[in-house]
Coordinates of C-alpha atoms and ligand atoms in Angstrom, one line a residue:
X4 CA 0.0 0.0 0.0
X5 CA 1.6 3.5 -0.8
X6 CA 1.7 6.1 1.4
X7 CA -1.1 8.2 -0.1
X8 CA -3.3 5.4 0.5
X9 CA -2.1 4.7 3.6
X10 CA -3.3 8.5 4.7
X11 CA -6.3 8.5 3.0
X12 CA -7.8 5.2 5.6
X13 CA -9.0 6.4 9.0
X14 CA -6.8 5.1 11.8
X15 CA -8.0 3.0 14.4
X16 CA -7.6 2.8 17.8
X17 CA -8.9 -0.1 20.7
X18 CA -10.1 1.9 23.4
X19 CA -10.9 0.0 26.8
X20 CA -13.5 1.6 29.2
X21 CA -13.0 -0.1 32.8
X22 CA -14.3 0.2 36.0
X23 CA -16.9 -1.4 38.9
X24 CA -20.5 -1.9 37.9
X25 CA -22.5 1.3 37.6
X26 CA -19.9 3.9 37.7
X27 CA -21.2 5.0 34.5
X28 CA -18.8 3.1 31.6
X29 CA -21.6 2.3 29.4
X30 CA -23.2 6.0 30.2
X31 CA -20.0 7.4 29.1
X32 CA -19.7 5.7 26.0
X33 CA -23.6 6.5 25.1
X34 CA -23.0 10.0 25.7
X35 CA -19.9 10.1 23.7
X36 CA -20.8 7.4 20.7
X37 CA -24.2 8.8 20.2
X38 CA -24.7 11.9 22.1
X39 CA -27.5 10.0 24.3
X40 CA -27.7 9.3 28.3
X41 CA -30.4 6.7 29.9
X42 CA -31.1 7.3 33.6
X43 CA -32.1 3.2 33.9
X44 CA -29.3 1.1 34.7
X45 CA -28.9 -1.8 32.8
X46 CA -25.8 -3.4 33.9
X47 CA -23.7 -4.7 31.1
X48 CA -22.7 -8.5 30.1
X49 CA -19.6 -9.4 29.2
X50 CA -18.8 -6.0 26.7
X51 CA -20.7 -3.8 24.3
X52 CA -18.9 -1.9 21.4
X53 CA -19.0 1.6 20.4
X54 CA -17.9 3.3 17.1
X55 CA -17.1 6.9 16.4
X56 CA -15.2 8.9 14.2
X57 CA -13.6 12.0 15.2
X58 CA -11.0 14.8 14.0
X59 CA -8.1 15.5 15.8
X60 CA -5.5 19.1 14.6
X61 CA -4.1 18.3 11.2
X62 CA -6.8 17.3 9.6
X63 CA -6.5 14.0 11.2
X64 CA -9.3 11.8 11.2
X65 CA -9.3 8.6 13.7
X66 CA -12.1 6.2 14.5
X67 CA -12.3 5.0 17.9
X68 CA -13.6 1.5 18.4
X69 CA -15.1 2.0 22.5
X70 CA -14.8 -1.3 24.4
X71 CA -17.3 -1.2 27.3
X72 CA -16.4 -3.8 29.5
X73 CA -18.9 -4.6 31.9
X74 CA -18.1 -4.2 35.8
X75 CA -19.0 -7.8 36.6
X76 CA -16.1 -9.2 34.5
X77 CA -13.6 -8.1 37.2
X78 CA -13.0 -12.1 38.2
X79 CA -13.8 -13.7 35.0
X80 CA -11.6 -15.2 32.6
X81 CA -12.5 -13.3 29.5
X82 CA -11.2 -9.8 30.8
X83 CA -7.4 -10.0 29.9
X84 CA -8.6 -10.8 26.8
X85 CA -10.7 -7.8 26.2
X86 CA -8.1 -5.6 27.3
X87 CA -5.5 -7.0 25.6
X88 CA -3.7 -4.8 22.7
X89 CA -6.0 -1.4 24.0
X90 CA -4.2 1.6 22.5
X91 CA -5.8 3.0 24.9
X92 CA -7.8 3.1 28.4
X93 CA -10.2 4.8 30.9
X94 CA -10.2 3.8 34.2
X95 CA -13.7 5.0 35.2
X96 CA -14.5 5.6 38.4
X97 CA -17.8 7.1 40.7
X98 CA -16.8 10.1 42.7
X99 CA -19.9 9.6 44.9
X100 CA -18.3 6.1 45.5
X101 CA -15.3 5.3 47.3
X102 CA -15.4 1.9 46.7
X103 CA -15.4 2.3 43.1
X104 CA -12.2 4.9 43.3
X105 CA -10.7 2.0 45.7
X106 CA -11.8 -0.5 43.3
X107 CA -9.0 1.0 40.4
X108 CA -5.6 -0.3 41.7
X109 CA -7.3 -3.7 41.0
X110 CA -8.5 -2.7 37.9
X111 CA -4.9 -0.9 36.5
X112 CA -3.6 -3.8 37.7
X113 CA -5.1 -6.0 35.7
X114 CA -5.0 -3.8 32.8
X115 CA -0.9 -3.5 33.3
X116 CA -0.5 -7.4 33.5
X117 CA -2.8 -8.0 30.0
X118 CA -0.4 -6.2 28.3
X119 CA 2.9 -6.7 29.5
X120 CA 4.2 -8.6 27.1
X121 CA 3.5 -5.8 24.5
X122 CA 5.9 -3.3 23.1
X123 CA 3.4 -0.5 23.3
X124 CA 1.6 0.2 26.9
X125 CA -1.8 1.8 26.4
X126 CA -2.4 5.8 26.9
X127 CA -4.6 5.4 30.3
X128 CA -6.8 8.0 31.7
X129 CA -8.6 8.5 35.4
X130 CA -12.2 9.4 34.6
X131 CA -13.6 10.8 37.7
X132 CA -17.6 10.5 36.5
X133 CA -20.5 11.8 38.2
X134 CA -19.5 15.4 38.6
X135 CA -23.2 16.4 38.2
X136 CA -22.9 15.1 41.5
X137 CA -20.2 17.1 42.9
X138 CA -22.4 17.8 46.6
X139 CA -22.3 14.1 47.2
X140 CA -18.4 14.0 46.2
X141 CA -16.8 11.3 48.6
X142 CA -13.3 11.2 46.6
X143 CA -11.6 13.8 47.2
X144 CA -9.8 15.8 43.7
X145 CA -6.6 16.0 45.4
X146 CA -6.6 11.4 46.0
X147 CA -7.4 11.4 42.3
X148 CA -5.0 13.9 41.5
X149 CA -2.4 11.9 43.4
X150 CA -3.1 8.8 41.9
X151 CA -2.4 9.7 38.4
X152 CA 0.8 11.5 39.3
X153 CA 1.9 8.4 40.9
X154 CA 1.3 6.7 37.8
X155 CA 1.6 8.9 34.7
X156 CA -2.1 9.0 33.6
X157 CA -4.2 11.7 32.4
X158 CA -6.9 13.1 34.5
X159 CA -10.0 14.2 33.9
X160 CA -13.8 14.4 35.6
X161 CA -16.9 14.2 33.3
X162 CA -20.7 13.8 33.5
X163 CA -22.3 11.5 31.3
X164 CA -25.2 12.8 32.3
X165 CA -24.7 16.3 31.6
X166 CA -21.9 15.8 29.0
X167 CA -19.4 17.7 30.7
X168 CA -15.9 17.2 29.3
X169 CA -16.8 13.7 28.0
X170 CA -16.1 14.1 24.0
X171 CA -12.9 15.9 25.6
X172 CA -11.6 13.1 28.1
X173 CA -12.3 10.3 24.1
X174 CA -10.4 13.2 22.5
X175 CA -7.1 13.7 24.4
X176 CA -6.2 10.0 24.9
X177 CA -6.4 10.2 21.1
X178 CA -4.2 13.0 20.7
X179 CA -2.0 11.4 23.0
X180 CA -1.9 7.9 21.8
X181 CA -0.8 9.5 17.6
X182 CA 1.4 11.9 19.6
X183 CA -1.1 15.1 18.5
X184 CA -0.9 18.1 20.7
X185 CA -4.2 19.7 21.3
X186 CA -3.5 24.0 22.1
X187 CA -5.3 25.6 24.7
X188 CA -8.3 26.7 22.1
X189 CA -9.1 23.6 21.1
X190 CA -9.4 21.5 24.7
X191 CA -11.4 25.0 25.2
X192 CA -13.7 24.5 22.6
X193 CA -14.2 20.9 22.8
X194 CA -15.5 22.1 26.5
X195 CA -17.8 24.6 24.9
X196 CA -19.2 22.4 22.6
X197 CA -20.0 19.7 25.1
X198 CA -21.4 22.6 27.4
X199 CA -23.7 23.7 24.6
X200 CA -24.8 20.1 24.3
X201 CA -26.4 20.5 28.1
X202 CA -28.9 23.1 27.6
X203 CA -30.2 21.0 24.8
X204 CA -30.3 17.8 26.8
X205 CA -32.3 19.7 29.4
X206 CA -34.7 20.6 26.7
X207 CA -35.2 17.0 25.4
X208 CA -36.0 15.9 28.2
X209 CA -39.4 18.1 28.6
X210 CA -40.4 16.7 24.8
X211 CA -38.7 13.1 24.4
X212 CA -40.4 12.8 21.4
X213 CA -38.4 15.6 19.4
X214 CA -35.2 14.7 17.7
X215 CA -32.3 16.4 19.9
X216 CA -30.5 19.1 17.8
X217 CA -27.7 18.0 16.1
X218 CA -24.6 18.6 17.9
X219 CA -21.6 20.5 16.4
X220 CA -19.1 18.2 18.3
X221 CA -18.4 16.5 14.7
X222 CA -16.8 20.0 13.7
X223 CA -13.7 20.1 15.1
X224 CA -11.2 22.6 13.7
Ligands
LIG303 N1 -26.0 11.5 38.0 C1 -25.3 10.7 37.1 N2 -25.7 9.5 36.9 C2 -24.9 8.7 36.1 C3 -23.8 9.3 35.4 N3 -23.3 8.3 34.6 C4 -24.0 7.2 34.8 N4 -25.0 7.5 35.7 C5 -26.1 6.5 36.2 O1 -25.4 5.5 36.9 C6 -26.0 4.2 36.6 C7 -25.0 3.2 36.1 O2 -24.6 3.6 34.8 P1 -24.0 2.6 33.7 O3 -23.4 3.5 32.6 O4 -24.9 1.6 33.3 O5 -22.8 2.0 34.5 P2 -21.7 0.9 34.1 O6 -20.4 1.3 34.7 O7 -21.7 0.7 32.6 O8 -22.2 -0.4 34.8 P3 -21.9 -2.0 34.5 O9 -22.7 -2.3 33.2 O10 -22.5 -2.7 35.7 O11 -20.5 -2.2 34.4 C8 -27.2 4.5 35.6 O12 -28.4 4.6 36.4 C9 -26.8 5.8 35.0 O13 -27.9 6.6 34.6 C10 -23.5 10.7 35.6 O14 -22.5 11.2 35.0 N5 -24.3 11.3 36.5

């Protein structure tokens, strides 16, 4: 295959999204796959798979292949397996739940050992989820904070429910996986864009029956 061709297919990366059962993995994914958030829980078997297609600078254009793994998998066989070869993960936890911060040595653990044998170690990522909750926080910022300096990841807290930084957190473990670097504006206006997406959500929800707007998250640069 020559180069020009090469260029002209969309990369594609494994993500892994990890964490206990009902921290919001498959919420995240939703929101960030197909701009959508279900209040019901419906706790996931085994994995469900997400595609989406973003832009990163330099007219670069990347599909991501989301891998929700389901919280229950924790002991089974099957996990190394789903998590092995990730480009990249998101160790997703629930700031109203201490257990599930807790919960993540076990987790990166596991994720660490899948892949040892491999040249490349994923691009992981602390999701702190369920800011929308911040006034029933029980992990502190500065615990997260410490964790991921401890252990080279990139931090970030989102909403699924709200959208809050979420396109963002999918967005800069790309960037950081092909080595992009995303300025100030654009982190900035990947925020806006997600922020935008909120008062719309708020309006669905009064008239389920109307399409949501289209969001302008696909326009990038
Ligand atoms: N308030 C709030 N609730 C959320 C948020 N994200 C997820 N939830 C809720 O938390 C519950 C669990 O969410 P899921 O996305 O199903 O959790 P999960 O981590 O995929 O769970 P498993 O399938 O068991 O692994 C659901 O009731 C969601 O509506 C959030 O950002 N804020």
């Amino acid at each position: 295959m020559s180069d020009s061709e090469e260029d002209s297919q969309d990369r594609q990366l494994k993500i892994v999204v990890v964490g206990d059962g009902a921290c919001g993995k498959t919420s995240l994914a939703t929101r960030f796959a197909q701009e959508a958030f279900g209040k019901q829980y419906k706790q996931t078997i085994g994995l469900d798979f997400f595609l989406k297609r973003i832009s990163l600078p330099g007219n670069l254009n990347v599909t991501l292949q989301v891998w929700d793994i389901g919280g229950q998998t924790i002991g089974g066989k099957m996990l190394d397996k789903y998590v092995y070869g990730a480009h990249g993960v998101l160790l997703v936890y629930d700031i109203t739940n201490y257990q599930s911060f807790e919960n993540l040595e076990d987790w990166f653990s596991l994720v660490k050992k899948a892949n040892e044998e491999n040249d490349i170690q994923p691009v992981v990522s602390l999701i702190g989820n369920k800011v929308d909750l911040e006034h029933m926080r029980t992990v502190k910022a500065d615990k997260h904070q410490r964790f991921c300096q401890e252990n080279s990841l990139i931090s970030q807290f989102v909403s699924a429910k709200t959208g809050d930084s979420v396109f963002l957190c999918f967005q800069r473990v790309a960037a950081e996986i092909l080595g992009v670097k995303l300025n100030k504006a654009e982190i900035e206006q990947s925020q806006r864009v997600v922020k935008a997406d909120i008062v719309n959500y708020s309006q669905d929800t009064v008239a389920r029956t109307v399409n949501p707007p289209r969001s302008s998250m696909c326009v990038l640069q």
